[in-house]
mmCIF file of C-alpha atoms in Angstrom:
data_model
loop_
_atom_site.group_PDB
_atom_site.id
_atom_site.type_symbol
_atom_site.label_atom_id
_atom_site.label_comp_id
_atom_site.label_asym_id
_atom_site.label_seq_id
_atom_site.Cartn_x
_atom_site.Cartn_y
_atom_site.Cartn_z
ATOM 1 C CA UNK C 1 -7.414 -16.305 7.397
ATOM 2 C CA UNK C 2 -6.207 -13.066 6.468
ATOM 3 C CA UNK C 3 -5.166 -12.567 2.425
ATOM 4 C CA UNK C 4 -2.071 -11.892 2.687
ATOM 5 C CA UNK C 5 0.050 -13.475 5.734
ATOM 6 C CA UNK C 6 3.895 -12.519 6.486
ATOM 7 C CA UNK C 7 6.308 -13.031 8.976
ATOM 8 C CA UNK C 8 5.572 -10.829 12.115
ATOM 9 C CA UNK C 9 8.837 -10.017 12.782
ATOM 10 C CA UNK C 10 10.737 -7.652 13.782
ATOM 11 C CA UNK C 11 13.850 -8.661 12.567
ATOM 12 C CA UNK C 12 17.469 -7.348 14.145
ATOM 13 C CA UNK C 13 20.207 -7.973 12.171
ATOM 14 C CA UNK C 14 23.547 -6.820 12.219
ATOM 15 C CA UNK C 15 25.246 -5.140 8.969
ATOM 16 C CA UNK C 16 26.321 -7.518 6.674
ATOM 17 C CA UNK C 17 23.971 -10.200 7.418
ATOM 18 C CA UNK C 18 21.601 -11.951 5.013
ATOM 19 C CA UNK C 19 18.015 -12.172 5.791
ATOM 20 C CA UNK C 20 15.073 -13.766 4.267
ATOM 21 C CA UNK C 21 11.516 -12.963 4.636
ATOM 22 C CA UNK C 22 8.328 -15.014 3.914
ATOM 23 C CA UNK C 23 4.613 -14.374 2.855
ATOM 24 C CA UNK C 24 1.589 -16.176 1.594
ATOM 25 C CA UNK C 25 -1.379 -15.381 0.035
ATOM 26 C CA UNK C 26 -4.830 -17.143 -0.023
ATOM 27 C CA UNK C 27 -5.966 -16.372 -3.485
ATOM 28 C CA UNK C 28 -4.894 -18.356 -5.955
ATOM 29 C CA UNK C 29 -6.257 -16.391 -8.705
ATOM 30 C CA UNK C 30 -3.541 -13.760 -7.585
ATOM 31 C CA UNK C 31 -2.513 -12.186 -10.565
ATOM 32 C CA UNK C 32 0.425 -9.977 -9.586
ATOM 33 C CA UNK C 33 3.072 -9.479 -6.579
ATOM 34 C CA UNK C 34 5.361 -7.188 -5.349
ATOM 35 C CA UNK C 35 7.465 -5.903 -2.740
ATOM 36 C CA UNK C 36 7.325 -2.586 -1.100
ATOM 37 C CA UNK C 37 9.225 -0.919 1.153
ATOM 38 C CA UNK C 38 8.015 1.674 3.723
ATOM 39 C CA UNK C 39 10.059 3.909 6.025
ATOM 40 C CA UNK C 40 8.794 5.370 9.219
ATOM 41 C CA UNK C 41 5.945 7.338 9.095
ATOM 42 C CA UNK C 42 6.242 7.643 5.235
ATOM 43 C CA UNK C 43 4.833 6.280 2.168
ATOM 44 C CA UNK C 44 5.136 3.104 0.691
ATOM 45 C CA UNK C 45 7.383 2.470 -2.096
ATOM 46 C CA UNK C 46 7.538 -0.268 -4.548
ATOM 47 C CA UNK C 47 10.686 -1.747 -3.996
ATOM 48 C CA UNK C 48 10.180 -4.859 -6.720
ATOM 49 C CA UNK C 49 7.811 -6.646 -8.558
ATOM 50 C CA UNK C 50 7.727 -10.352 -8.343
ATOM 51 C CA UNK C 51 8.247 -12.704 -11.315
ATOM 52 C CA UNK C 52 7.588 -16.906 -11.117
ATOM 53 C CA UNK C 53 10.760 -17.162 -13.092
ATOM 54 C CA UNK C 54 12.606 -15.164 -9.576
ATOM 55 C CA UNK C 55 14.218 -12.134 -10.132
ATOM 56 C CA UNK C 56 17.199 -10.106 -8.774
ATOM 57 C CA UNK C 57 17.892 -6.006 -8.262
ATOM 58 C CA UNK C 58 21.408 -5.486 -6.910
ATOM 59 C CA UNK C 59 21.522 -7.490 -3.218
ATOM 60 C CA UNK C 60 17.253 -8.199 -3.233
ATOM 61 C CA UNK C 61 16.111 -11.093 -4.733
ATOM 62 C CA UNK C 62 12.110 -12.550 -4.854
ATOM 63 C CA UNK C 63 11.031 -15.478 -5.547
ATOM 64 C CA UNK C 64 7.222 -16.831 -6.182
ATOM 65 C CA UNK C 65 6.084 -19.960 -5.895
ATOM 66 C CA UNK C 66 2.785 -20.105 -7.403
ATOM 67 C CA UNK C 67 1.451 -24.277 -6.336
ATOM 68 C CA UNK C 68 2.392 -23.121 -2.504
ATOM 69 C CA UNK C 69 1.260 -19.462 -3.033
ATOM 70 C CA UNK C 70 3.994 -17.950 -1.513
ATOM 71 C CA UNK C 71 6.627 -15.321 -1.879
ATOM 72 C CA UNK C 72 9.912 -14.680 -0.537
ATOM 73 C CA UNK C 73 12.569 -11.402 -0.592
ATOM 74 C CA UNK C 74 16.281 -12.229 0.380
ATOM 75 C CA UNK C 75 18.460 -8.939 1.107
ATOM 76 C CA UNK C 76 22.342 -10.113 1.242
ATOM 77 C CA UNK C 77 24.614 -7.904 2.453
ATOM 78 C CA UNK C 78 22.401 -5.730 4.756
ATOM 79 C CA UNK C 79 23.033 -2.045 4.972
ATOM 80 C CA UNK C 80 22.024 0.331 7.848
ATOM 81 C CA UNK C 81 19.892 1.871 4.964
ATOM 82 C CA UNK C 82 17.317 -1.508 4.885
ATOM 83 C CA UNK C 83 16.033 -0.340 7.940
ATOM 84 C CA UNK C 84 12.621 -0.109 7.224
ATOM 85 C CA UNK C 85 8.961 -2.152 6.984
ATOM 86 C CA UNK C 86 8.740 -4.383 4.279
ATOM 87 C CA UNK C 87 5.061 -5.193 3.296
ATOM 88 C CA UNK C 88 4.207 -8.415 0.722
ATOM 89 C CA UNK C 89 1.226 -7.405 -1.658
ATOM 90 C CA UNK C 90 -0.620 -8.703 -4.205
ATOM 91 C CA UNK C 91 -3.106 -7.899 -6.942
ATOM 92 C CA UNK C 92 -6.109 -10.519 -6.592
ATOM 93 C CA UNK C 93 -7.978 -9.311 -9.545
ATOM 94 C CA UNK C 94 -5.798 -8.658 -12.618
ATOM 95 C CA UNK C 95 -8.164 -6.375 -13.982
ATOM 96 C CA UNK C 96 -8.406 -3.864 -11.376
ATOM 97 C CA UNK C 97 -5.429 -1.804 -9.533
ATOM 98 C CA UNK C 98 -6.280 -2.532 -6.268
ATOM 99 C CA UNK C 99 -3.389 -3.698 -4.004
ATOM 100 C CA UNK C 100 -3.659 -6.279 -1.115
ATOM 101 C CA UNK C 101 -0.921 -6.066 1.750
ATOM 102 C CA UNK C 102 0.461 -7.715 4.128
ATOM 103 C CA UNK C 103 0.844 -6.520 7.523
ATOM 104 C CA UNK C 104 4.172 -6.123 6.777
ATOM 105 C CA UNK C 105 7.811 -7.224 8.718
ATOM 106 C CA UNK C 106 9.866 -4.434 10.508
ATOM 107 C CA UNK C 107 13.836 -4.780 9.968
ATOM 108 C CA UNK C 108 16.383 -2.849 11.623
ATOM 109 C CA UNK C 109 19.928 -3.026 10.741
ATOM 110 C CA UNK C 110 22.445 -3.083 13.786
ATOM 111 C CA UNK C 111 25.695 -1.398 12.948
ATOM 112 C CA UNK X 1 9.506 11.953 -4.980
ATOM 113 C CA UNK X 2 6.464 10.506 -6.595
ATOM 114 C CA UNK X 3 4.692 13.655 -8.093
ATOM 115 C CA UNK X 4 1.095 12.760 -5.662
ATOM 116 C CA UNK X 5 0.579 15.106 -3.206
ATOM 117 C CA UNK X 6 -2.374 15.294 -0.441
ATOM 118 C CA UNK X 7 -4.042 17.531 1.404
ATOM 119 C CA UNK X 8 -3.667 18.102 4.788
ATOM 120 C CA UNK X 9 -0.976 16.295 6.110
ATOM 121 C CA UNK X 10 -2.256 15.610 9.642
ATOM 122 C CA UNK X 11 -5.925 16.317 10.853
ATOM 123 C CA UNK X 12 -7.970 16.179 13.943
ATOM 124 C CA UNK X 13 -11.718 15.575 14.219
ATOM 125 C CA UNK X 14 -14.160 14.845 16.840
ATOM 126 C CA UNK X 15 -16.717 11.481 16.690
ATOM 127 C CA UNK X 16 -19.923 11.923 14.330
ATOM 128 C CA UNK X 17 -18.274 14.826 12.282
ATOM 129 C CA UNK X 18 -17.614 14.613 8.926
ATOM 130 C CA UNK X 19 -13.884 14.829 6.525
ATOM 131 C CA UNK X 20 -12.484 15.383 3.368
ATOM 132 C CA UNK X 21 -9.141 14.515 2.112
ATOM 133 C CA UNK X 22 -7.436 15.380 -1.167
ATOM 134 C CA UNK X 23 -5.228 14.010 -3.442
ATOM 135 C CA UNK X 24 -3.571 14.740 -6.593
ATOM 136 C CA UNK X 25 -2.709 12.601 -8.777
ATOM 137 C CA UNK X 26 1.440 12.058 -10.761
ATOM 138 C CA UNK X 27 0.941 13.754 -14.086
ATOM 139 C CA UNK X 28 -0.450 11.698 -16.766
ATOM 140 C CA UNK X 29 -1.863 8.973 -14.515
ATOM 141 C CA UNK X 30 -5.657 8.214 -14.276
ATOM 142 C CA UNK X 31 -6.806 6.302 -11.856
ATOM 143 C CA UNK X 32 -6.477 7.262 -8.323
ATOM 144 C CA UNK X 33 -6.995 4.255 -5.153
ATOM 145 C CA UNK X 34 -7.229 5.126 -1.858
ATOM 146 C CA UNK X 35 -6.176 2.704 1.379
ATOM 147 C CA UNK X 36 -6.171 3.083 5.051
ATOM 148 C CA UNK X 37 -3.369 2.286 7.385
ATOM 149 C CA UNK X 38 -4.061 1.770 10.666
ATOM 150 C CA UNK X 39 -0.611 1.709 13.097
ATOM 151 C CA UNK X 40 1.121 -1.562 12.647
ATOM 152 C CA UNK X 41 -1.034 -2.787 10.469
ATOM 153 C CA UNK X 42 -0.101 -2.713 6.150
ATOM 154 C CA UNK X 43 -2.464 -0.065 3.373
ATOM 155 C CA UNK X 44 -6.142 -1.278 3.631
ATOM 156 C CA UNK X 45 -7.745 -0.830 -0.337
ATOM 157 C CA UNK X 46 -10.828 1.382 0.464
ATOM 158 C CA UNK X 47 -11.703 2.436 -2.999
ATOM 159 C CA UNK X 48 -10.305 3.078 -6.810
ATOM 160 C CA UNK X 49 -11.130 5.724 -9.528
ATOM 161 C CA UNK X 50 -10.679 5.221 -12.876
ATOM 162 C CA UNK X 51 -11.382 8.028 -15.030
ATOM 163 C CA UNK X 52 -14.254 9.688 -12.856
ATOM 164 C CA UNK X 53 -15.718 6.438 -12.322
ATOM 165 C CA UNK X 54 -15.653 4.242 -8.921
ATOM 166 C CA UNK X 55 -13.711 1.098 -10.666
ATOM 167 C CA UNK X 56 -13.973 -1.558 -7.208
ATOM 168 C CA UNK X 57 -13.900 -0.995 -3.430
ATOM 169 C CA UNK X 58 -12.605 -2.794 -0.456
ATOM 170 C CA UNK X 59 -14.932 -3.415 2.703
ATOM 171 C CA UNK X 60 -15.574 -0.354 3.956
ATOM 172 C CA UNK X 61 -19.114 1.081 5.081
ATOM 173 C CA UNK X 62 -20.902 3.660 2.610
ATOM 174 C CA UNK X 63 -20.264 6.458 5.016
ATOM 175 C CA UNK X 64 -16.753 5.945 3.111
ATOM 176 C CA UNK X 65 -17.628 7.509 -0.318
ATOM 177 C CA UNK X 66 -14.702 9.525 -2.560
ATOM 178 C CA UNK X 67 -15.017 11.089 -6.673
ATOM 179 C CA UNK X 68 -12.527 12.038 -9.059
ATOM 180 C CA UNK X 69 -12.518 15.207 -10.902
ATOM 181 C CA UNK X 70 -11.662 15.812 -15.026
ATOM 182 C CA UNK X 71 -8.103 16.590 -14.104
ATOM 183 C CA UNK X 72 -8.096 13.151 -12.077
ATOM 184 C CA UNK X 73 -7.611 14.479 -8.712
ATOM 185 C CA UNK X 74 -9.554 12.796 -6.488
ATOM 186 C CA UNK X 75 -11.138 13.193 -2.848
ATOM 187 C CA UNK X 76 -12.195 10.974 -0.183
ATOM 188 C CA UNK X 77 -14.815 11.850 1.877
ATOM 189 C CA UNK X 78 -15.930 10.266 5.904
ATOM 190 C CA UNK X 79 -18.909 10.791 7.487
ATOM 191 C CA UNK X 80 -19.564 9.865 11.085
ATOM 192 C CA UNK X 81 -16.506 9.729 11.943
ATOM 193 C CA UNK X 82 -15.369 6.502 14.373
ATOM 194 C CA UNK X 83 -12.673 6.364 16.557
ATOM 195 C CA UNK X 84 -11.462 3.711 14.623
ATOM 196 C CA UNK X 85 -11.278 5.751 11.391
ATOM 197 C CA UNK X 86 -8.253 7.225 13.100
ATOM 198 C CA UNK X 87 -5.417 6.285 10.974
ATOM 199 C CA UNK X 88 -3.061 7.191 7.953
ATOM 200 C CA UNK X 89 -4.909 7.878 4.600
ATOM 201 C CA UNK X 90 -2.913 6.955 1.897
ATOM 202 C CA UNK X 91 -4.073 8.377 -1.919
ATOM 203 C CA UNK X 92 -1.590 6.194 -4.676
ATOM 204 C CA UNK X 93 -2.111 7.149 -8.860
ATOM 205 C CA UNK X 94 -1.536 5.089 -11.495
ATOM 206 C CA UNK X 95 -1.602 5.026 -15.449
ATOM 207 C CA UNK X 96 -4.894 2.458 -16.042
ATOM 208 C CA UNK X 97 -6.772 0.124 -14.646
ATOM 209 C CA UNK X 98 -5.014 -3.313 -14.689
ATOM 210 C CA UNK X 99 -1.474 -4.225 -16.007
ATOM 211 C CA UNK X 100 1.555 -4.318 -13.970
ATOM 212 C CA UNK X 101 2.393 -0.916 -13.327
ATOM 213 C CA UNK X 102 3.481 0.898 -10.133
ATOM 214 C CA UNK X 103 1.243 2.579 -7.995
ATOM 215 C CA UNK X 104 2.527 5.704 -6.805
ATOM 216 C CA UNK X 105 1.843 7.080 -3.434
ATOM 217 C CA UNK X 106 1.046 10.189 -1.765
ATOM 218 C CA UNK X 107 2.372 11.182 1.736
ATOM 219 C CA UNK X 108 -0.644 10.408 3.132
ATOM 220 C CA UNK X 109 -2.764 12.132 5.658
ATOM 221 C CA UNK X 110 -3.009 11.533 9.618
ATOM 222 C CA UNK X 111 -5.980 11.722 10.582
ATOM 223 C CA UNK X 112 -7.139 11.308 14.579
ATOM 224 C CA UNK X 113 -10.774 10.984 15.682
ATOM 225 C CA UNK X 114 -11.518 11.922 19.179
#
């Protein structure tokens, strides 16, 4: 079972639309969780961290469920501009930097 | 952009030799980890530096091996190459080991193994 599991996607959505996407992790010593973004062929970036209590930036929204290990991101309102990979990771040893990902989920954002 | 830079951006090698890649770290930041992304597949954690020392590694054979200077750049160095060591390199800094802040990356480096 692979650490970090998310939806394989791809997702096509049209602008405007709402879409959701899922991921677990196996550890449940995870200490951390976040959200990054990458475009094609670039870098990731860290598009938000993840909080148990949920947390909201603008139209993205995670939530964490610690007791079912598993994280979601909502994006409401979809822009051509969310076009990109999204990849679920996680920090499995709080003491240490090292990241875990996800295979990540491809969106692309009909107009 | 993120302030980590690495060196060079695309590379080609040939099986069994050997590579070095370079990063530099965002000013201030300490610790350097390094991760390998094969195509559709998400950053692999091959190794982290914290201050000159090796501070945890992924699952990757000893032929994978990296340091980190005094001024916290850091390199990452392959030996016998694989075909399957073809892939993006990615280089991301950080300020300390632990916490909850962001890891910045570098562009990475493309490197093909023939």
């Amino acid at each position: 079972r692979k650490e970090v599991e998310q939806d394989p996607g791809p997702f096509n959505v049209p602008e405007g639309a709402t879409v959701a996407f899922n991921c677990t992790y196996s550890n449940s010593a995870s200490q951390s969780f976040f959200w990054y973004r990458q475009d094609c062929r670039k870098e990731p970036k860290l598009l938000m961290s993840v909080y148990s209590s949920g947390n909201e930036d603008g139209r993205f929204t995670a939530q964490l469920n610690r007791a079912s290990q598993y994280i979601s991101l909502l994006i409401r309102d979809s822009k051509l501009s969310d076009s990109a990979t999204y990849l679920c990771v996680v920090n499995p040893q709080g003491s240490a930097r090292q990241l875990t990902f996800g295979s990540g989920t491809q969106l692309t954002v009909l107009p | 952009e993120t302030g980590v830079t690495q060196s060079p951006t695309h590379l080609i090698k040939t099986r069994g030799q050997q590579v070095t890649l370079r990063c530099s770290s965002q000013s201030g930041h300490n610790t350097v980890s390094w991760y390998q992304q094969a195509l559709g597949q998400g950053p692999q954690f091959i190794f982290q530096y914290y201050r000159e020392e090796e501070n945890g590694r992924g699952n990757f054979p000893p032929r994978f091996s990296g340091l980190q200077f005094p001024n916290y750049s850091s390199e990452l160095n392959v030996n016998a190459l694989e075909l399957d060591d073809s892939a993006l390199y990615l280089c991301a800094s950080s300020l300390g080991r632990g916490g909850y802040n962001e890891q910045f990356f570098g562009p990475g480096t493309r490197l093909t193994v023939l």
